[in-house]
Amino acid sequence: MTITIQQITTANEADLRLPNEPFPIIGEFLVTRTEAGWSHQERLAAQVHEQTFPEENYQLAAIDAAGFALGAYAEEQCVGLATFEYQFNRFVYLADLKVTQTYRRSGVARALLDAAKPIAQAHGSQGLCTIAQGSNVIANRFYLAYGFHIGGLETFRYEFTRAKGETDIHYWLAY
């Protein structure tokens, strides 16, 4: 299986509509901070369930105004998408990363991030940053395995939503 990465342009703009697919919720990622720094542990669920994020309705002009998007392709089929936004602090924010269920755990997400680095560096970036929900253990594991470091924990964002109690874990990766 050969995966190619291409920047999203008007030629492949339709691939911005890569649908969100369910992903397993296998537990919770618990983050704490002490004088020694950030640490985490996992609390695995007795029963696994699935979650699907709502569709984003991305517009290429808006993405290009804020940053860039990359698509991952098997043959000519889009199997992964990553959107990035330039930040004031010389980091590039990974706003969205998704891979179709068939191609998960096959290196597609890693290939998307690897391809983003030189684009971000050419723009003067010093690294990448992103956020993962505490309930998405698999995403949190991926970011740590890729080399990101935990840099923060947000506990209030979902306070007045159906996701009350959810957390956001902030990740940073300096080049």
mmCIF file of N, CA and C in Angstrom, residues 38-95:
data_model
loop_
_atom_site.group_PDB
_atom_site.id
_atom_site.type_symbol
_atom_site.label_atom_id
_atom_site.label_comp_id
_atom_site.label_asym_id
_atom_site.label_seq_id
_atom_site.Cartn_x
_atom_site.Cartn_y
_atom_site.Cartn_z
ATOM 1 N N TRP A 38 4.171 17.527 33.713
ATOM 2 C CA TRP A 38 2.915 16.872 33.344
ATOM 3 C C TRP A 38 3.090 15.363 33.358
ATOM 4 N N SER A 39 2.043 14.675 33.785
ATOM 5 C CA SER A 39 2.020 13.221 33.708
ATOM 6 C C SER A 39 0.603 12.788 33.346
ATOM 7 N N HIS A 40 0.474 11.544 32.992
ATOM 8 C CA HIS A 40 -0.840 11.043 32.617
ATOM 9 C C HIS A 40 -0.979 9.582 33.011
ATOM 10 N N GLN A 41 -2.205 9.166 33.080
ATOM 11 C CA GLN A 41 -2.527 7.756 33.225
ATOM 12 C C GLN A 41 -3.821 7.509 32.470
ATOM 13 N N GLU A 42 -4.084 6.266 32.196
ATOM 14 C CA GLU A 42 -5.292 5.900 31.469
ATOM 15 C C GLU A 42 -6.243 5.159 32.396
ATOM 16 N N ARG A 43 -7.516 5.472 32.257
ATOM 17 C CA ARG A 43 -8.555 4.701 32.916
ATOM 18 C C ARG A 43 -9.370 4.075 31.784
ATOM 19 N N LEU A 44 -9.192 2.774 31.586
ATOM 20 C CA LEU A 44 -9.877 2.098 30.496
ATOM 21 C C LEU A 44 -11.318 1.794 30.891
ATOM 22 N N ALA A 45 -12.203 1.886 29.927
ATOM 23 C CA ALA A 45 -13.624 1.680 30.163
ATOM 24 C C ALA A 45 -13.945 0.195 30.207
ATOM 25 N N ALA A 46 -14.937 -0.160 30.987
ATOM 26 C CA ALA A 46 -15.398 -1.543 31.031
ATOM 27 C C ALA A 46 -16.078 -1.908 29.713
ATOM 28 N N GLN A 47 -16.672 -0.908 29.088
ATOM 29 C CA GLN A 47 -17.364 -1.146 27.818
ATOM 30 C C GLN A 47 -16.955 -0.058 26.821
ATOM 31 N N VAL A 48 -16.558 -0.478 25.638
ATOM 32 C CA VAL A 48 -16.147 0.448 24.586
ATOM 33 C C VAL A 48 -17.387 0.921 23.840
ATOM 34 N N HIS A 49 -17.393 2.214 23.490
ATOM 35 C CA HIS A 49 -18.449 2.731 22.614
ATOM 36 C C HIS A 49 -17.786 3.589 21.543
ATOM 37 N N GLU A 50 -18.578 4.063 20.613
ATOM 38 C CA GLU A 50 -18.028 4.849 19.511
ATOM 39 C C GLU A 50 -18.537 6.279 19.558
ATOM 40 N N GLN A 51 -17.742 7.160 18.963
ATOM 41 C CA GLN A 51 -18.119 8.569 18.825
ATOM 42 C C GLN A 51 -17.806 8.988 17.392
ATOM 43 N N THR A 52 -18.609 9.877 16.863
ATOM 44 C CA THR A 52 -18.352 10.463 15.548
ATOM 45 C C THR A 52 -18.473 11.967 15.683
ATOM 46 N N PHE A 53 -17.462 12.688 15.242
ATOM 47 C CA PHE A 53 -17.531 14.146 15.280
ATOM 48 C C PHE A 53 -18.468 14.654 14.182
ATOM 49 N N PRO A 54 -19.101 15.802 14.390
ATOM 50 C CA PRO A 54 -19.942 16.383 13.333
ATOM 51 C C PRO A 54 -19.093 16.791 12.126
ATOM 52 N N GLU A 55 -19.723 16.853 10.970
ATOM 53 C CA GLU A 55 -19.019 17.264 9.756
ATOM 54 C C GLU A 55 -18.644 18.747 9.860
ATOM 55 N N GLU A 56 -17.529 19.127 9.242
ATOM 56 C CA GLU A 56 -16.981 20.467 9.396
ATOM 57 C C GLU A 56 -17.407 21.459 8.316
ATOM 58 N N ASN A 57 -17.691 21.011 7.107
ATOM 59 C CA ASN A 57 -18.024 21.900 5.991
ATOM 60 C C ASN A 57 -16.887 22.894 5.698
ATOM 61 N N TYR A 58 -15.685 22.363 5.537
ATOM 62 C CA TYR A 58 -14.524 23.196 5.268
ATOM 63 C C TYR A 58 -14.642 23.926 3.933
ATOM 64 N N GLN A 59 -14.112 25.129 3.895
ATOM 65 C CA GLN A 59 -14.014 25.934 2.682
ATOM 66 C C GLN A 59 -12.533 26.199 2.428
ATOM 67 N N LEU A 60 -12.081 25.897 1.218
ATOM 68 C CA LEU A 60 -10.660 26.025 0.896
ATOM 69 C C LEU A 60 -10.150 27.446 1.117
ATOM 70 N N ALA A 61 -10.915 28.446 0.730
ATOM 71 C CA ALA A 61 -10.458 29.834 0.891
ATOM 72 C C ALA A 61 -10.184 30.151 2.364
ATOM 73 N N ALA A 62 -11.042 29.688 3.245
ATOM 74 C CA ALA A 62 -10.859 29.948 4.680
ATOM 75 C C ALA A 62 -9.650 29.183 5.212
ATOM 76 N N ILE A 63 -9.475 27.952 4.766
ATOM 77 C CA ILE A 63 -8.313 27.164 5.206
ATOM 78 C C ILE A 63 -7.026 27.815 4.726
ATOM 79 N N ASP A 64 -6.999 28.217 3.452
ATOM 80 C CA ASP A 64 -5.792 28.848 2.909
ATOM 81 C C ASP A 64 -5.493 30.191 3.570
ATOM 82 N N ALA A 65 -6.525 30.908 3.987
ATOM 83 C CA ALA A 65 -6.316 32.190 4.663
ATOM 84 C C ALA A 65 -5.677 31.994 6.033
ATOM 85 N N ALA A 66 -5.968 30.859 6.676
ATOM 86 C CA ALA A 66 -5.459 30.601 8.021
ATOM 87 C C ALA A 66 -4.241 29.697 8.044
ATOM 88 N N GLY A 67 -4.058 28.889 6.998
ATOM 89 C CA GLY A 67 -2.970 27.920 7.008
ATOM 90 C C GLY A 67 -2.977 27.072 5.754
ATOM 91 N N PHE A 68 -3.120 25.749 5.929
ATOM 92 C CA PHE A 68 -3.104 24.837 4.786
ATOM 93 C C PHE A 68 -3.749 23.519 5.187
ATOM 94 N N ALA A 69 -4.047 22.695 4.198
ATOM 95 C CA ALA A 69 -4.604 21.363 4.426
ATOM 96 C C ALA A 69 -3.841 20.366 3.562
ATOM 97 N N LEU A 70 -3.718 19.159 4.080
ATOM 98 C CA LEU A 70 -3.070 18.064 3.363
ATOM 99 C C LEU A 70 -4.019 16.880 3.285
ATOM 100 N N GLY A 71 -3.994 16.200 2.164
ATOM 101 C CA GLY A 71 -4.758 14.972 1.990
ATOM 102 C C GLY A 71 -3.815 13.800 1.826
ATOM 103 N N ALA A 72 -4.233 12.648 2.328
ATOM 104 C CA ALA A 72 -3.490 11.394 2.150
ATOM 105 C C ALA A 72 -4.270 10.547 1.157
ATOM 106 N N TYR A 73 -3.545 9.973 0.195
ATOM 107 C CA TYR A 73 -4.196 9.260 -0.903
ATOM 108 C C TYR A 73 -3.639 7.847 -1.059
ATOM 109 N N ALA A 74 -4.559 6.907 -1.194
ATOM 110 C CA ALA A 74 -4.248 5.537 -1.585
ATOM 111 C C ALA A 74 -4.803 5.421 -2.991
ATOM 112 N N GLU A 75 -3.879 5.240 -3.953
ATOM 113 C CA GLU A 75 -4.266 5.374 -5.358
ATOM 114 C C GLU A 75 -4.736 6.821 -5.525
ATOM 115 N N GLU A 76 -5.958 7.036 -5.958
ATOM 116 C CA GLU A 76 -6.460 8.411 -6.082
ATOM 117 C C GLU A 76 -7.563 8.703 -5.078
ATOM 118 N N GLN A 77 -7.756 7.797 -4.126
ATOM 119 C CA GLN A 77 -8.808 7.926 -3.116
ATOM 120 C C GLN A 77 -8.259 8.628 -1.875
ATOM 121 N N CYS A 78 -8.933 9.684 -1.437
ATOM 122 C CA CYS A 78 -8.526 10.381 -0.215
ATOM 123 C C CYS A 78 -8.897 9.510 0.987
ATOM 124 N N VAL A 79 -7.888 9.190 1.803
ATOM 125 C CA VAL A 79 -8.097 8.335 2.972
ATOM 126 C C VAL A 79 -7.710 9.031 4.276
ATOM 127 N N GLY A 80 -7.246 10.269 4.175
ATOM 128 C CA GLY A 80 -6.873 11.024 5.369
ATOM 129 C C GLY A 80 -6.822 12.502 5.067
ATOM 130 N N LEU A 81 -7.056 13.307 6.091
ATOM 131 C CA LEU A 81 -7.061 14.759 5.939
ATOM 132 C C LEU A 81 -6.518 15.399 7.203
ATOM 133 N N ALA A 82 -5.704 16.422 7.021
ATOM 134 C CA ALA A 82 -5.202 17.211 8.146
ATOM 135 C C ALA A 82 -5.297 18.688 7.771
ATOM 136 N N THR A 83 -5.824 19.490 8.685
ATOM 137 C CA THR A 83 -5.890 20.936 8.466
ATOM 138 C C THR A 83 -5.017 21.620 9.516
ATOM 139 N N PHE A 84 -4.362 22.685 9.086
ATOM 140 C CA PHE A 84 -3.392 23.385 9.929
ATOM 141 C C PHE A 84 -3.647 24.882 9.892
ATOM 142 N N GLU A 85 -3.387 25.544 11.028
ATOM 143 C CA GLU A 85 -3.558 26.993 11.128
ATOM 144 C C GLU A 85 -2.291 27.610 11.715
ATOM 145 N N TYR A 86 -1.799 28.652 11.043
ATOM 146 C CA TYR A 86 -0.641 29.373 11.567
ATOM 147 C C TYR A 86 -1.055 30.143 12.814
ATOM 148 N N GLN A 87 -0.196 30.122 13.824
ATOM 149 C CA GLN A 87 -0.475 30.783 15.094
ATOM 150 C C GLN A 87 0.504 31.937 15.323
ATOM 151 N N PHE A 88 0.133 32.853 16.187
ATOM 152 C CA PHE A 88 0.963 34.021 16.509
ATOM 153 C C PHE A 88 2.281 33.621 17.163
ATOM 154 N N ASN A 89 2.309 32.451 17.819
ATOM 155 C CA ASN A 89 3.466 32.055 18.616
ATOM 156 C C ASN A 89 4.482 31.218 17.841
ATOM 157 N N ARG A 90 4.359 31.237 16.505
ATOM 158 C CA ARG A 90 5.278 30.527 15.611
ATOM 159 C C ARG A 90 5.129 29.012 15.701
ATOM 160 N N PHE A 91 3.979 28.571 16.207
ATOM 161 C CA PHE A 91 3.605 27.170 16.133
ATOM 162 C C PHE A 91 2.472 27.058 15.136
ATOM 163 N N VAL A 92 2.330 25.896 14.541
ATOM 164 C CA VAL A 92 1.233 25.632 13.627
ATOM 165 C C VAL A 92 0.266 24.691 14.341
ATOM 166 N N TYR A 93 -0.988 25.114 14.410
ATOM 167 C CA TYR A 93 -2.019 24.364 15.110
ATOM 168 C C TYR A 93 -2.618 23.315 14.187
ATOM 169 N N LEU A 94 -2.535 22.059 14.585
ATOM 170 C CA LEU A 94 -3.200 20.968 13.881
ATOM 171 C C LEU A 94 -4.661 21.012 14.309
ATOM 172 N N ALA A 95 -5.507 21.581 13.454
ATOM 173 C CA ALA A 95 -6.908 21.790 13.796
ATOM 174 C C ALA A 95 -7.743 20.533 13.619
#
